[in-house]
XYZ file of N, CA and C in Angstrom:
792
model
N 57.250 123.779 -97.342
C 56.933 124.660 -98.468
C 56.137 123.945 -99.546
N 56.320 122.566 -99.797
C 55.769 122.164 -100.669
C 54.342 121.641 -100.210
N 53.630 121.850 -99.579
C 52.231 122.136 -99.230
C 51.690 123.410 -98.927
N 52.426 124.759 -99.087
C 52.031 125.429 -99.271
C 51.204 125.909 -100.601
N 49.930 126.730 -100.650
C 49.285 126.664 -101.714
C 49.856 128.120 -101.878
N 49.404 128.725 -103.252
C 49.512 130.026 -104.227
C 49.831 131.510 -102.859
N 48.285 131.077 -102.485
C 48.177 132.731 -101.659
C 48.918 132.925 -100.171
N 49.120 131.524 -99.521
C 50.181 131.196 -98.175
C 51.422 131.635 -98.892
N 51.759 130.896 -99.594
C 53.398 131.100 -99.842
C 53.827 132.601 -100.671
N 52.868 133.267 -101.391
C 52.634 134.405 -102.137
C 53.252 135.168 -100.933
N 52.334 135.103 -99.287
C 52.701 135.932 -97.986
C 54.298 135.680 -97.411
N 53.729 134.425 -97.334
C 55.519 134.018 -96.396
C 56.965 134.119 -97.496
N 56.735 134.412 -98.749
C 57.828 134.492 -99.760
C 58.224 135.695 -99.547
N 57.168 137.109 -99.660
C 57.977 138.597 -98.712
C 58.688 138.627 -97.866
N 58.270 137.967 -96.424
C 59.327 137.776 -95.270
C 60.641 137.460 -95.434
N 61.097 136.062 -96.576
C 61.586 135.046 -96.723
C 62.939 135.938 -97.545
N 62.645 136.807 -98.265
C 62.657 137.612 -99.302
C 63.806 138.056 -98.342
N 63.190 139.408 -97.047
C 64.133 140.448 -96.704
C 64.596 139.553 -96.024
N 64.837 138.004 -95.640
C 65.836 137.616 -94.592
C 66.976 137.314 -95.602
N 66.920 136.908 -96.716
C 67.760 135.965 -97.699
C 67.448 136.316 -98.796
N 67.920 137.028 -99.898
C 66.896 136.897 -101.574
C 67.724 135.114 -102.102
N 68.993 135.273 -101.945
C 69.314 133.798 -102.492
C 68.741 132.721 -102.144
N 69.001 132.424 -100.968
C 68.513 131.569 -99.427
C 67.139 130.950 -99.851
N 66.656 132.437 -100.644
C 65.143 132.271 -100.777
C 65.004 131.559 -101.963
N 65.557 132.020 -103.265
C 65.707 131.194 -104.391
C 66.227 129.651 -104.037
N 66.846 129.748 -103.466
C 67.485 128.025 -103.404
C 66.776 127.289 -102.616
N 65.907 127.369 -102.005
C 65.163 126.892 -101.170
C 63.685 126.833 -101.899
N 63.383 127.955 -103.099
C 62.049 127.991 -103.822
C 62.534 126.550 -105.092
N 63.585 126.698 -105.413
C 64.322 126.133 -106.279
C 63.846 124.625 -105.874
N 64.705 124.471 -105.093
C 64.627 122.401 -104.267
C 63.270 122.315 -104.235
N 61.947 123.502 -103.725
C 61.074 122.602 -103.397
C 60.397 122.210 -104.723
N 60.290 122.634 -105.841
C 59.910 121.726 -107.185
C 58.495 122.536 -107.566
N 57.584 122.362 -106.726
C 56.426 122.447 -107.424
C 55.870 123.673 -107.829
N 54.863 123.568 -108.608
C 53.975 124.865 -109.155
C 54.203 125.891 -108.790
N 53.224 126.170 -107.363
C 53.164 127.110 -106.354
C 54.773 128.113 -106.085
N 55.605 127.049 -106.066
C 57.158 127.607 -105.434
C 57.715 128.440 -107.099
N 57.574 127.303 -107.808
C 58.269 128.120 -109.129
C 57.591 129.527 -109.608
N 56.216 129.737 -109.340
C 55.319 130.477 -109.420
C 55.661 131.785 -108.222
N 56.184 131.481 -107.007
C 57.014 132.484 -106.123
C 58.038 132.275 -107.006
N 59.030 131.983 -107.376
C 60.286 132.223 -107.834
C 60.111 133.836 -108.909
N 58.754 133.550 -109.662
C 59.100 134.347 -110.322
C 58.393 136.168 -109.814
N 57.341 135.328 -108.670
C 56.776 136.537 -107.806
C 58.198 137.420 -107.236
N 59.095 136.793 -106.733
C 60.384 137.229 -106.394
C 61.487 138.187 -107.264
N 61.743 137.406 -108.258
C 62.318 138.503 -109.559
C 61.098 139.529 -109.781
N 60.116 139.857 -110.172
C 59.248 140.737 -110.394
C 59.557 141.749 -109.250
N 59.641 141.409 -107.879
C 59.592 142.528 -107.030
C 60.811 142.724 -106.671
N 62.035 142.513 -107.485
C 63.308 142.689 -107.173
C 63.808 143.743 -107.906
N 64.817 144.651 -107.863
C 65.149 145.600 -108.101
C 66.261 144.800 -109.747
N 65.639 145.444 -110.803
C 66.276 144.905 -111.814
C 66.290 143.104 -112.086
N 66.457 143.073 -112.904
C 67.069 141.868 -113.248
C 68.277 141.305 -113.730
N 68.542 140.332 -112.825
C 70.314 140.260 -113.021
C 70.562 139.151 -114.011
N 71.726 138.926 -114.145
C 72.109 137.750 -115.050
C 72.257 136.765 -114.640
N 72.350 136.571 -112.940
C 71.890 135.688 -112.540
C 70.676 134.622 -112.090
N 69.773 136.159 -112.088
C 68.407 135.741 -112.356
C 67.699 134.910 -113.933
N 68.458 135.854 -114.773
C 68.340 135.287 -116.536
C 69.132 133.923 -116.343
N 70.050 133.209 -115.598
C 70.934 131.723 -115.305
C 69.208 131.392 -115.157
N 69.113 131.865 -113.610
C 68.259 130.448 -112.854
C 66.654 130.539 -113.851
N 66.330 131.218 -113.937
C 64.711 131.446 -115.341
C 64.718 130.682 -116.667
N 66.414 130.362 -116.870
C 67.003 129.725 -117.764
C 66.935 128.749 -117.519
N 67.406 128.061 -116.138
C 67.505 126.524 -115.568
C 65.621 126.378 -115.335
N 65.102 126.680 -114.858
C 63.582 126.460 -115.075
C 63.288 126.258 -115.962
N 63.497 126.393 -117.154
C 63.000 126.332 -118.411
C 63.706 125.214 -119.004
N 64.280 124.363 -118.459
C 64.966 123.262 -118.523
C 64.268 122.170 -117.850
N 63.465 122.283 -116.685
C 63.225 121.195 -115.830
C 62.059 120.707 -116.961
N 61.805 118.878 -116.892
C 61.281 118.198 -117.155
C 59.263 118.506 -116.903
N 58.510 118.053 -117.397
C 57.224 117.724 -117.378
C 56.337 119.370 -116.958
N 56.539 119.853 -117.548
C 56.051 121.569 -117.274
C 54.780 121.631 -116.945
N 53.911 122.465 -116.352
C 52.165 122.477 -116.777
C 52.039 123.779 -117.258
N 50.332 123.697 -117.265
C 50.523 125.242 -117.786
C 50.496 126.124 -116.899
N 50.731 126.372 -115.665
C 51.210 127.466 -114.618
C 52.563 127.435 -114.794
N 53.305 126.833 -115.411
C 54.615 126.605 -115.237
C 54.608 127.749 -117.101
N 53.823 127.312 -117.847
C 54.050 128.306 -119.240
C 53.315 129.667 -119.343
N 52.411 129.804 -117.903
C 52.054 131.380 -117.588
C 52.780 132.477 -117.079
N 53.444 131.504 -116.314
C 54.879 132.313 -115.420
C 55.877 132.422 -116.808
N 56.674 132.128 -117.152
C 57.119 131.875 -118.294
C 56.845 133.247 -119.282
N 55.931 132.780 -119.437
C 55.448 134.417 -120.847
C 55.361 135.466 -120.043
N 55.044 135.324 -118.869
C 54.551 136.801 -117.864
C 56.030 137.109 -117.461
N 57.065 136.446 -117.343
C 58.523 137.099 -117.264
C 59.232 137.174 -118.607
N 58.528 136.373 -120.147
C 59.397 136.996 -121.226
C 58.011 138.619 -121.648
N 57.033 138.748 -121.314
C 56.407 139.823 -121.479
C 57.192 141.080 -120.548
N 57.641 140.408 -119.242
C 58.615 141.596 -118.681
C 60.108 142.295 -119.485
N 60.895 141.054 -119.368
C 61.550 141.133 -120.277
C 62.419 140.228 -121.244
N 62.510 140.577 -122.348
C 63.114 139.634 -123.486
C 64.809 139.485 -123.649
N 65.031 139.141 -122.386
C 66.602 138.778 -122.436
C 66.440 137.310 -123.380
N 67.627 136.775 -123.749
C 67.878 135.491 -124.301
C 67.775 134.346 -123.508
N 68.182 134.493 -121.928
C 67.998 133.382 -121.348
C 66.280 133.342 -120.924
N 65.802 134.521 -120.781
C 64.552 134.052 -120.411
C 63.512 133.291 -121.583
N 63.875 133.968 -122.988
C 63.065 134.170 -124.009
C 62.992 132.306 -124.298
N 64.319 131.773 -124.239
C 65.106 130.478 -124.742
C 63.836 129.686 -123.059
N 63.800 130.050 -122.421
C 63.352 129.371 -121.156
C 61.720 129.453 -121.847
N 61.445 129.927 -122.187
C 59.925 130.291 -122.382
C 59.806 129.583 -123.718
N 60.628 129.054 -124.548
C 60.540 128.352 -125.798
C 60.677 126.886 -125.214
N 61.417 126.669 -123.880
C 61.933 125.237 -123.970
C 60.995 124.710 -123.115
N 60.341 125.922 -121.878
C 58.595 125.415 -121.410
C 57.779 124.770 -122.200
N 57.751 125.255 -123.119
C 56.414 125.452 -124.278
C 56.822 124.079 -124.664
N 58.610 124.024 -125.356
C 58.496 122.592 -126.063
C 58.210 121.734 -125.267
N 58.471 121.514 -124.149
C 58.154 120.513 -123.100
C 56.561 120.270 -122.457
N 56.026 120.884 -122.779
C 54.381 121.312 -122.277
C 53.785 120.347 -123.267
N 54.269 121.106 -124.869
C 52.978 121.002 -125.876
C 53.420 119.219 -126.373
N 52.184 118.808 -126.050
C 51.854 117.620 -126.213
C 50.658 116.881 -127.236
N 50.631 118.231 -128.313
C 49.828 117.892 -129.520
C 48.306 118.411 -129.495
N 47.998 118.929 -127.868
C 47.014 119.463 -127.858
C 47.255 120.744 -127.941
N 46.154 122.264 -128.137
C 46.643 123.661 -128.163
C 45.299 124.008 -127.087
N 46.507 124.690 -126.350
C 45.983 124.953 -125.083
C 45.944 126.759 -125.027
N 45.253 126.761 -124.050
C 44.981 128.404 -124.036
C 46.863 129.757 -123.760
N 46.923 128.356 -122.980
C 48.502 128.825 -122.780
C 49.275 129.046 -123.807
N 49.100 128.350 -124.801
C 50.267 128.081 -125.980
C 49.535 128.951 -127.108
N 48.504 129.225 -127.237
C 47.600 130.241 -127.598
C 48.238 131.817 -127.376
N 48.433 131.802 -126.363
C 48.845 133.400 -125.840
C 50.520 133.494 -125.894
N 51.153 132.394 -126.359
C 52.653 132.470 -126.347
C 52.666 132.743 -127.932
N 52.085 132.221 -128.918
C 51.888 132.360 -130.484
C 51.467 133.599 -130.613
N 50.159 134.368 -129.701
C 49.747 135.981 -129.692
C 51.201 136.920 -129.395
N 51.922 136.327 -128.528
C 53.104 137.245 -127.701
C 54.034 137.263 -128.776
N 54.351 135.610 -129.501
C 55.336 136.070 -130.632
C 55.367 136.976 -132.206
N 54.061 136.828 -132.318
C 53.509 137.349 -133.763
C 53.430 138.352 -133.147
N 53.119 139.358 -132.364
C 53.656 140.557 -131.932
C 54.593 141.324 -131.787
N 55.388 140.558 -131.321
C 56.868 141.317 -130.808
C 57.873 141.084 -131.755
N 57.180 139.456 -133.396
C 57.986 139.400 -134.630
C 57.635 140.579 -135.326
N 56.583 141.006 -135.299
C 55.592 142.621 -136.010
C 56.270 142.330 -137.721
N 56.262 140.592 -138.705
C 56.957 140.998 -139.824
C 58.132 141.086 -139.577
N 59.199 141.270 -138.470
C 60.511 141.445 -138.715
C 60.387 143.277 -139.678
N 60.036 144.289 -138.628
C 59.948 144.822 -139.053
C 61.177 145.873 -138.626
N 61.769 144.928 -137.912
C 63.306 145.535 -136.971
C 63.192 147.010 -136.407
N 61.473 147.243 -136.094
C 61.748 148.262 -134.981
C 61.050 148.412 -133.851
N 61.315 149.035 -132.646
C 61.230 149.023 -131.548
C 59.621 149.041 -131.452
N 58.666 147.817 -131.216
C 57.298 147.679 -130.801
C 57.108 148.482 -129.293
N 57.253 148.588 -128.823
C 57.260 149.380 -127.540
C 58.469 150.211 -126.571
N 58.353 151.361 -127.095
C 59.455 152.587 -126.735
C 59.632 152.786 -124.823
N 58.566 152.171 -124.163
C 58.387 152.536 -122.839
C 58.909 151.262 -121.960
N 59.203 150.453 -122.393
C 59.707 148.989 -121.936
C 60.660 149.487 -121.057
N 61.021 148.990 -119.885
C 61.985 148.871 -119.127
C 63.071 148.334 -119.412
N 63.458 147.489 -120.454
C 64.659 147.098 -121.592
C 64.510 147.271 -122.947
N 64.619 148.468 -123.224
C 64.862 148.590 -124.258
C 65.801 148.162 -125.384
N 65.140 147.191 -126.438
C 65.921 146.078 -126.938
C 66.435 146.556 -127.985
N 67.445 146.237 -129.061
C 67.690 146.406 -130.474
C 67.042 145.892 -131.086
N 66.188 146.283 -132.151
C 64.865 146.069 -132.860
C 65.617 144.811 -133.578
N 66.842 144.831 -133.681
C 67.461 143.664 -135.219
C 67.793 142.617 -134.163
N 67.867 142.602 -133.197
C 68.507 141.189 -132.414
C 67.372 140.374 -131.522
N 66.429 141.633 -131.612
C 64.821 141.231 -131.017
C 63.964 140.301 -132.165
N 64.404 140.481 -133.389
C 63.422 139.803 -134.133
C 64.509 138.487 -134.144
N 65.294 138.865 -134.242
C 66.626 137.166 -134.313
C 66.337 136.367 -133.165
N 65.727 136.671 -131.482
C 65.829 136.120 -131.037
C 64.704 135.466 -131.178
N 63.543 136.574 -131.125
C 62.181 135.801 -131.192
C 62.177 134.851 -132.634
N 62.709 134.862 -133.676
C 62.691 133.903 -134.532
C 63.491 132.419 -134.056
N 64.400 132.425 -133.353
C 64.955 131.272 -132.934
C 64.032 130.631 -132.105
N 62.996 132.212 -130.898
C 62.055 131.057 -129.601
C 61.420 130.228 -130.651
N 60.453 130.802 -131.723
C 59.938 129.633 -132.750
C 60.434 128.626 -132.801
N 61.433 129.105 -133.671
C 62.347 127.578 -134.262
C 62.047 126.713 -132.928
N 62.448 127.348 -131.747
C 62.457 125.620 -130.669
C 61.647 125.291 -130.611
N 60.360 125.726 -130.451
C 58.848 125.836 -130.009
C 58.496 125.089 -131.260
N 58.628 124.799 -132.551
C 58.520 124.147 -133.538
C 56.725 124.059 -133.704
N 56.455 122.891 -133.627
C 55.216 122.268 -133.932
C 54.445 123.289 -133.006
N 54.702 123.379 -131.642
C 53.943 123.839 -131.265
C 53.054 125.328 -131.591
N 54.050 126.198 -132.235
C 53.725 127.142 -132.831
C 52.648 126.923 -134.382
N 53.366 126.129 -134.950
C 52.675 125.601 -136.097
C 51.330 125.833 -136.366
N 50.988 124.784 -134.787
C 49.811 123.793 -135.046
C 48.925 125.174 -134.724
N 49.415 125.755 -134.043
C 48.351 127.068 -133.442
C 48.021 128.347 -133.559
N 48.790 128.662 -134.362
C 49.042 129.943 -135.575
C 49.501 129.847 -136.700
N 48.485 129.587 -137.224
C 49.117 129.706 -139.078
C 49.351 131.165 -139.628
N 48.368 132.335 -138.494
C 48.951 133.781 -138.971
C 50.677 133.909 -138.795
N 51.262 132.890 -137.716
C 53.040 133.604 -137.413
C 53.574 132.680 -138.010
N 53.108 131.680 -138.709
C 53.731 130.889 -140.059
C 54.326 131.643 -140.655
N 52.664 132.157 -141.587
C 52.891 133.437 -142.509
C 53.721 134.320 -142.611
N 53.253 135.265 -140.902
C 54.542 135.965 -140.579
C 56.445 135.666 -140.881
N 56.571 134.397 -140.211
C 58.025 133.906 -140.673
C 58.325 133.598 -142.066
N 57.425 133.376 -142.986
C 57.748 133.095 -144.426
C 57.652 134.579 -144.908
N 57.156 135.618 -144.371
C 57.263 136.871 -144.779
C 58.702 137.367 -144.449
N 59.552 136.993 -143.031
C 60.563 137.225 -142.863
C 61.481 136.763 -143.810
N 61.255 135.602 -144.299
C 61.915 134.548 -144.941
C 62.260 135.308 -146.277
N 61.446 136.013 -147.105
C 61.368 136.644 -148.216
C 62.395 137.496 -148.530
N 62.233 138.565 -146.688
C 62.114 140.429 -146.771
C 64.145 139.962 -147.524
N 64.374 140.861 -148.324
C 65.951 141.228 -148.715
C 66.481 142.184 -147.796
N 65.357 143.415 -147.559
C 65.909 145.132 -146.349
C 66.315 144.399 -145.479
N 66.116 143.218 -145.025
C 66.827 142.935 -143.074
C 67.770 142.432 -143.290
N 68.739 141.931 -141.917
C 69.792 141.517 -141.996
C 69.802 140.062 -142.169
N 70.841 140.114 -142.650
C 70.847 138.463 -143.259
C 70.779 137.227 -142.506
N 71.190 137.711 -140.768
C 71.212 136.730 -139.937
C 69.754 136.780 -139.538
N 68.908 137.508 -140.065
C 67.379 137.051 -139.103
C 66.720 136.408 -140.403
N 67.007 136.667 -142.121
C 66.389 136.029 -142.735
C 66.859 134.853 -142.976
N 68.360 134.153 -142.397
C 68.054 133.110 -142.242
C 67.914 132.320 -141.241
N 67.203 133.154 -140.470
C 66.728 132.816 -138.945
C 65.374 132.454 -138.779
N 64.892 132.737 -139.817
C 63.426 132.583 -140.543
C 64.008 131.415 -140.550
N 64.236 131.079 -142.073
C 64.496 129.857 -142.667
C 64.567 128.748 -141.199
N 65.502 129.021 -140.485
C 65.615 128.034 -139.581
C 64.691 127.933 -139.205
N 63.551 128.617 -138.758
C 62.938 128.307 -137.804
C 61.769 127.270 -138.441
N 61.744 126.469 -139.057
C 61.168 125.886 -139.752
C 62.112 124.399 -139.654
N 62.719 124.744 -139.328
C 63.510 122.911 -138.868
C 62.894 121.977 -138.188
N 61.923 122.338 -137.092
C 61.242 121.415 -136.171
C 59.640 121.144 -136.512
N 59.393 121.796 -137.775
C 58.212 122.149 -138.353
C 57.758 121.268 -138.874
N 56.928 120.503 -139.034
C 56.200 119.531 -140.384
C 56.460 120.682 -141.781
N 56.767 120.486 -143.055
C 57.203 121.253 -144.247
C 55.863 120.674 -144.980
N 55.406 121.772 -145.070
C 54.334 121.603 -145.599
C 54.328 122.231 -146.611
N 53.273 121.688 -147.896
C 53.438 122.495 -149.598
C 54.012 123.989 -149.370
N 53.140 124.691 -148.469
C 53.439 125.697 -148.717
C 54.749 126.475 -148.406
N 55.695 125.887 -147.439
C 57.108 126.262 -146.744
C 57.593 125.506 -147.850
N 57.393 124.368 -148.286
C 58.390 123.983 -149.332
C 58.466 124.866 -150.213
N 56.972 125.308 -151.368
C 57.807 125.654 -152.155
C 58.127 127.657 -151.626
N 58.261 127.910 -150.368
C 58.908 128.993 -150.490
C 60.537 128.791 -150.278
N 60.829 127.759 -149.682
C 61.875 127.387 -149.292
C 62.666 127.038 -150.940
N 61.607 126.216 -151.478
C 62.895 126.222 -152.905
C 63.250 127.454 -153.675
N 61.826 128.415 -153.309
C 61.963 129.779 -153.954
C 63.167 130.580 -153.826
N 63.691 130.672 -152.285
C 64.591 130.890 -151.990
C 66.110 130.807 -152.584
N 65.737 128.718 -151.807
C 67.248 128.624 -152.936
C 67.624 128.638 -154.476
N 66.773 128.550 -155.477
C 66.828 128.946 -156.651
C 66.793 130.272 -156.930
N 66.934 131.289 -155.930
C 66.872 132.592 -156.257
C 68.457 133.057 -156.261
N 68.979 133.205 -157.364
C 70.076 133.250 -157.645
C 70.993 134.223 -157.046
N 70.106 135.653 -156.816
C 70.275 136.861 -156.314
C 70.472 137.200 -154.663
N 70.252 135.842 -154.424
C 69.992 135.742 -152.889
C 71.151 135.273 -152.500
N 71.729 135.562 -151.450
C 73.307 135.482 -150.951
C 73.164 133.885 -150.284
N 74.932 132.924 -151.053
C 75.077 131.802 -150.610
C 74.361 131.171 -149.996
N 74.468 132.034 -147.834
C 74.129 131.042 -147.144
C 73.198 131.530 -146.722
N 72.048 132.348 -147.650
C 70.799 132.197 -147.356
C 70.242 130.634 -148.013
N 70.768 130.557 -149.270
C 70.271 129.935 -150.311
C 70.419 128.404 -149.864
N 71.823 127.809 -149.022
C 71.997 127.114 -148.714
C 70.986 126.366 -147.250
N 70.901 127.865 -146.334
C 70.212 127.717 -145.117
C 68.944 127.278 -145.800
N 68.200 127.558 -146.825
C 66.937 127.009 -147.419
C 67.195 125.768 -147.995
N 68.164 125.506 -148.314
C 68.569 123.888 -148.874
C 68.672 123.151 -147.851
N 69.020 123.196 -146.858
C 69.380 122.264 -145.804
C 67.836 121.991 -144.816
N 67.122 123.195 -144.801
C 65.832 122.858 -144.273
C 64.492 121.736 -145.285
N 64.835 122.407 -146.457
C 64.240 121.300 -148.012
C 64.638 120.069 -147.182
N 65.720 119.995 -147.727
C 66.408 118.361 -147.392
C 66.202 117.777 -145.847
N 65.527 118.065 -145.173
C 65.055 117.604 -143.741
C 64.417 116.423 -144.044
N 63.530 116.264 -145.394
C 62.499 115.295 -145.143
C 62.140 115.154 -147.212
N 63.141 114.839 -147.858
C 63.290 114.959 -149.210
C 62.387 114.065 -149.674
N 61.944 114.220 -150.663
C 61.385 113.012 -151.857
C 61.862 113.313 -153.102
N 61.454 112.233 -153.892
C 62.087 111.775 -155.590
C 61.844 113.356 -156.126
N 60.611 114.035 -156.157
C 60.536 114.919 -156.794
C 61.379 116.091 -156.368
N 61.586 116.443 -155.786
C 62.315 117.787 -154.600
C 63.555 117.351 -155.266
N 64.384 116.278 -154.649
C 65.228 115.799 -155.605
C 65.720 116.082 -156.886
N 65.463 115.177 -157.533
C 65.160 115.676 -159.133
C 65.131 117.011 -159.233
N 64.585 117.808 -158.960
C 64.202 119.102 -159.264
C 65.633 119.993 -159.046
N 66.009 119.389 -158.075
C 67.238 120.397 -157.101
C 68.506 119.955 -158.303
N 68.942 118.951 -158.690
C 69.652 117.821 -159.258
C 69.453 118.568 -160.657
N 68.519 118.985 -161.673
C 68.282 119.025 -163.040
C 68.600 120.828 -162.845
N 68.623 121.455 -161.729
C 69.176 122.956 -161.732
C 70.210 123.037 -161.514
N 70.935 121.927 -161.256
C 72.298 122.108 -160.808
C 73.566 122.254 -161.929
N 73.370 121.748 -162.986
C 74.141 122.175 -164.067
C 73.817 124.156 -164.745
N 72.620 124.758 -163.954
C 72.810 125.628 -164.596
C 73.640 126.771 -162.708
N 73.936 126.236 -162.125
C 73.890 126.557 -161.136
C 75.502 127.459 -161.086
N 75.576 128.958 -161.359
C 76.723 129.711 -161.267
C 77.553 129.969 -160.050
N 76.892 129.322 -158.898
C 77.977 129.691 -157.549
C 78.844 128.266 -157.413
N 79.819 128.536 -157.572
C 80.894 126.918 -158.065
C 80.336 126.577 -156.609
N 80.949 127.362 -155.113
C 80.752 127.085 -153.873
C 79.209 126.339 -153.725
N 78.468 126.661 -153.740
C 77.366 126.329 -153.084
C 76.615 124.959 -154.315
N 77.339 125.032 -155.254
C 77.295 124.145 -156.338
C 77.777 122.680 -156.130
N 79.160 122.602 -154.977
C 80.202 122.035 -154.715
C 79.566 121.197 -153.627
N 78.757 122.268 -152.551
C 78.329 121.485 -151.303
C 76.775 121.073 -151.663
N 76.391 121.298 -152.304
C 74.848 120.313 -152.594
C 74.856 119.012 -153.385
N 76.152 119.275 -154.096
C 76.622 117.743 -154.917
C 77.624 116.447 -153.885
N 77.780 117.429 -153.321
C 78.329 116.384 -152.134
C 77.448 116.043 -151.036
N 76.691 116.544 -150.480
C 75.539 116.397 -149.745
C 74.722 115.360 -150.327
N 73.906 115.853 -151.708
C 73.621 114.629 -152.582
C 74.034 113.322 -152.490
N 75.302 113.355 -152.517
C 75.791 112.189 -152.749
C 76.007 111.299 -151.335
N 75.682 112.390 -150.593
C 76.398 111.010 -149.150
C 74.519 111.233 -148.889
N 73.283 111.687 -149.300
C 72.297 111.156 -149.149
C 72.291 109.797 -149.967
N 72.752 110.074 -151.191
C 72.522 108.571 -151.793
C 73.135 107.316 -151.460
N 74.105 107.942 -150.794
C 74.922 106.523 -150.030
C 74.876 106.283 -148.294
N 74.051 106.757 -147.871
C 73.371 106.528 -146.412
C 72.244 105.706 -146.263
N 72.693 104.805 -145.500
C 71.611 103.763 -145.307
C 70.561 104.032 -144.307
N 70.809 106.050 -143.569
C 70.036 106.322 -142.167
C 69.195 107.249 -142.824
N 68.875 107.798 -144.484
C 68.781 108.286 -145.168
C 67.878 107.912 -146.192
N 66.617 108.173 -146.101
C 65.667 107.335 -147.316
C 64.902 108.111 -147.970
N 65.216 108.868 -148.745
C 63.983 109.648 -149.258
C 62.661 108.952 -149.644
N 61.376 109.432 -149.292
C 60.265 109.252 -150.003
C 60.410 108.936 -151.146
């Protein structure tokens, strides 16, 4: 099998199919390369539904080491089918494993797929005719987390679904677990002027609930300097939530006494 090319094994994977569908996976599985993972997913496509066992093994693919980009075409062409969590998480952990600082046409069309289907976090159903029809509020939570993993790679190659996520980051109408699902997704990110200061905007926004305010403090503090510091430190005496008052002064303090810990 593993000298079989695209359009041989494309044929003999039908046959292979009605003798065994498992047989067939575990055997596409061991042989490793391109071509086979590329049937793996020719296989789910022409299978009746998709199971949760299928969302396991799409999941374990998206795990294996040194990806290419046939390995991140297949990938988007089964989270474009459908946006379960294990596939979506498989198609984020391709990507992180792929992107290697260059932006490739592949990683191009995974940044088009997410700034789409984030639509703003506009928590409603982008396409009514889908064969899984998703919950508009758990669809934008998930696709905000594929970011978050996908980190840099998203970054470097769409500054429009930046935008987009700092727009999520803002909205108050959504639920609280996707705006600070935003916030997260900015953990693997270079913080740049402009995420900073929305990120402090955040947590100095008084009106804004705890552990939003906090989820924006903890992303700040990823990569602190004297000024950020200071700044956070000289608001803190006017600071009315005793709680969230309590855990940034203690945080503070075991930054200042960590030797793994250096601010700029």
């Amino acid at each position: 099998m593993r000298v079989l090319r695209n359009e041989t094994l494309s044929q003999t994977v039908v046959e292979m199919v009605q003798m065994s569908n498992w047989l067939t996976f575990q055997a596409l599985f061991q042989c490793g390369t391109a071509e086979c993972t590329s049937a793996i997913m020719q296989v789910i496509w022409t299978s009746d539904g998709v199971s949760l066992e299928v969302d396991a093994l799409v999941y374990t693919l998206g795990l294996q080491p040194n990806p290419d980009a046939a390995r991140v075409r297949d990938m988007l062409s089964m989270a474009q089918y459908k946006q379960s969590k294990a596939i979506m998480y498989a198609l984020a952990n391709t990507v992180k494993r792929f992107y290697k600082g260059e932006v490739t046409p592949e990683i191009n069309e995974v940044s088009k797929f997410m700034e789409k289907m984030l639509s703003d976090c506009s928590e409603e159903t982008q396409d009514t005719d889908r064969d899984f029809p998703p919950d508009p509020k758990e669809e934008a939570f998930l696709i905000l987390r594929a970011i978050g993993v996908m980190g840099r790679a998203m970054q470097d190659v769409s500054p429009s679904l930046i935008s987009s996520v700092l727009r999520c980051m803002r909205k108050t109408d959504i639920s609280l677990s996707n705006q600070k699902a935003a916030i997260q997704a900015f953990r693997l990110m270079e913080i740049t002027d402009e995420i900073r200061s929305s990120l402090l905007e955040v947590y100095q926004d008084t009106q804004s609930p705890a552990e939003k305010r906090l989820a924006a403090y903890l992303v700040l503090m990823k990569n602190p300097d004297h000024t950020l510091i200071r700044e956070i430190i000289n608001r803190l005496t006017d600071e009315k939530d005793e709680q969230l008052k309590s855990f940034v002064v203690s945080h503070l303090y075991n930054i200042h006494n960590s030797d793994d810990v250096k601010p700029e």
